[in-house]
PDB file of C-alpha atoms in Angstrom:
ATOM      1  CA  MET A   1       0.000   0.000   0.000  1.00 68.00           C
ATOM      2  CA  PRO A   2       1.494   3.364  -0.966  1.00 72.00           C
ATOM      3  CA  ARG A   3       2.092   5.842   1.832  1.00 83.00           C
ATOM      4  CA  ARG A   4       0.179   9.073   1.745  1.00 82.00           C
ATOM      5  CA  GLU A   5       1.655  12.393   2.696  1.00 82.00           C
ATOM      6  CA  PHE A   6       0.565  14.072   5.893  1.00 83.00           C
ATOM      7  CA  GLN A   7      -1.931  16.872   5.277  1.00 88.00           C
ATOM      8  CA  PRO A   8      -2.298  19.007   8.410  1.00 90.00           C
ATOM      9  CA  GLY A   9      -4.996  21.213   6.887  1.00 91.00           C
ATOM     10  CA  ARG A  10      -7.340  18.295   6.428  1.00 92.00           C
ATOM     11  CA  LEU A  11      -6.654  17.187   9.983  1.00 92.00           C
ATOM     12  CA  LEU A  12      -7.550  20.623  11.376  1.00 91.00           C
ATOM     13  CA  ALA A  13     -10.680  20.913   9.247  1.00 92.00           C
ATOM     14  CA  GLY A  14     -11.823  17.432  10.242  1.00 94.00           C
ATOM     15  CA  LEU A  15     -11.283  18.129  13.926  1.00 93.00           C
ATOM     16  CA  ALA A  16     -13.228  21.380  13.674  1.00 91.00           C
ATOM     17  CA  PHE A  17     -16.170  19.748  11.926  1.00 93.00           C
ATOM     18  CA  ALA A  18     -16.161  16.927  14.474  1.00 95.00           C
ATOM     19  CA  THR A  19     -16.164  19.534  17.266  1.00 93.00           C
ATOM     20  CA  VAL A  20     -19.142  21.349  15.748  1.00 93.00           C
ATOM     21  CA  ALA A  21     -20.961  18.036  15.365  1.00 94.00           C
ATOM     22  CA  ALA A  22     -20.267  17.140  19.002  1.00 95.00           C
ATOM     23  CA  LEU A  23     -21.474  20.549  20.180  1.00 93.00           C
ATOM     24  CA  TYR A  24     -24.759  20.277  18.316  1.00 93.00           C
ATOM     25  CA  LEU A  25     -25.187  16.645  19.378  1.00 95.00           C
ATOM     26  CA  GLY A  26     -24.920  17.739  23.005  1.00 95.00           C
ATOM     27  CA  ASP A  27     -27.403  20.514  22.293  1.00 94.00           C
ATOM     28  CA  ALA A  28     -29.818  18.052  20.701  1.00 94.00           C
ATOM     29  CA  GLN A  29     -29.625  15.840  23.793  1.00 96.00           C
ATOM     30  CA  ASN A  30     -30.266  18.859  26.062  1.00 94.00           C
ATOM     31  CA  LEU A  31     -26.878  18.615  27.759  1.00 94.00           C
ATOM     32  CA  TRP A  32     -26.183  22.289  27.046  1.00 92.00           C
ATOM     33  CA  HIS A  33     -27.472  25.107  24.862  1.00 93.00           C
ATOM     34  CA  ILE A  34     -25.509  26.163  21.781  1.00 91.00           C
ATOM     35  CA  PRO A  35     -26.636  29.227  19.806  1.00 92.00           C
ATOM     36  CA  TRP A  36     -27.540  28.509  16.193  1.00 89.00           C
ATOM     37  CA  PHE A  37     -24.701  30.669  14.834  1.00 92.00           C
ATOM     38  CA  THR A  38     -21.911  28.835  16.684  1.00 89.00           C
ATOM     39  CA  ALA A  39     -20.939  26.752  13.657  1.00 89.00           C
ATOM     40  CA  LEU A  40     -20.161  29.818  11.541  1.00 93.00           C
ATOM     41  CA  PRO A  41     -17.168  31.245  13.458  1.00 93.00           C
ATOM     42  CA  VAL A  42     -15.833  27.795  14.386  1.00 90.00           C
ATOM     43  CA  THR A  43     -15.832  26.498  10.822  1.00 91.00           C
ATOM     44  CA  THR A  44     -14.605  29.794   9.359  1.00 94.00           C
ATOM     45  CA  GLY A  45     -11.715  29.940  11.811  1.00 93.00           C
ATOM     46  CA  ALA A  46     -10.877  26.285  11.273  1.00 92.00           C
ATOM     47  CA  LEU A  47     -10.866  26.643   7.484  1.00 92.00           C
ATOM     48  CA  PHE A  48      -8.631  29.711   7.806  1.00 95.00           C
ATOM     49  CA  LEU A  49      -6.178  27.803  10.017  1.00 94.00           C
ATOM     50  CA  ALA A  50      -6.347  24.801   7.687  1.00 93.00           C
ATOM     51  CA  GLY A  51      -5.418  27.021   4.756  1.00 94.00           C
ATOM     52  CA  ILE A  52      -2.450  28.427   6.642  1.00 96.00           C
ATOM     53  CA  ALA A  53      -1.352  24.929   7.664  1.00 93.00           C
ATOM     54  CA  ASN A  54      -1.581  23.734   4.059  1.00 93.00           C
ATOM     55  CA  ALA A  55       0.420  26.724   2.834  1.00 94.00           C
ATOM     56  CA  VAL A  56       3.149  26.113   5.413  1.00 93.00           C
ATOM     57  CA  ALA A  57       3.268  22.387   4.650  1.00 91.00           C
ATOM     58  CA  ARG A  58       3.477  23.081   0.922  1.00 91.00           C
ATOM     59  CA  ALA A  59       6.290  25.598   1.455  1.00 91.00           C
ATOM     60  CA  ILE A  60       8.197  23.045   3.518  1.00 89.00           C
ATOM     61  CA  ARG A  61       7.721  20.365   0.863  1.00 87.00           C
ATOM     62  CA  ARG A  62       8.917  22.752  -1.863  1.00 89.00           C
ATOM     63  CA  GLN A  63      11.955  23.754   0.185  1.00 88.00           C
ATOM     64  CA  ARG A  64      12.890  20.119   0.680  1.00 84.00           C
ATOM     65  CA  GLY A  65      12.428  19.452  -3.031  1.00 80.00           C
ATOM     66  CA  THR A  66       9.709  16.871  -2.520  1.00 61.00           C
ATOM     67  CA  THR A  67       7.515  16.492  -5.589  1.00 59.00           C
ATOM     68  CA  GLU A  68       3.758  16.513  -5.311  1.00 58.00           C
ATOM     69  CA  ASP A  69       1.719  13.848  -7.071  1.00 55.00           C
ATOM     70  CA  GLY A  70      -1.598  15.106  -8.361  1.00 52.00           C
TER      71      GLY A  70
END
């Protein structure tokens, strides 16, 4: 099986979406109250950080001379 390169942006985005899902799941089970607009700043911030992480990872790969497939 071929190894895949580590993509930190996808990791951050996935963790953020899982966090939003967990927050709204707790709200649906009446464990706590989450305002309806909570997902907007969390996902926007996470996508911003994911973009920065991808840019940094790409710059590091270019500096090392690693080629990208795809």
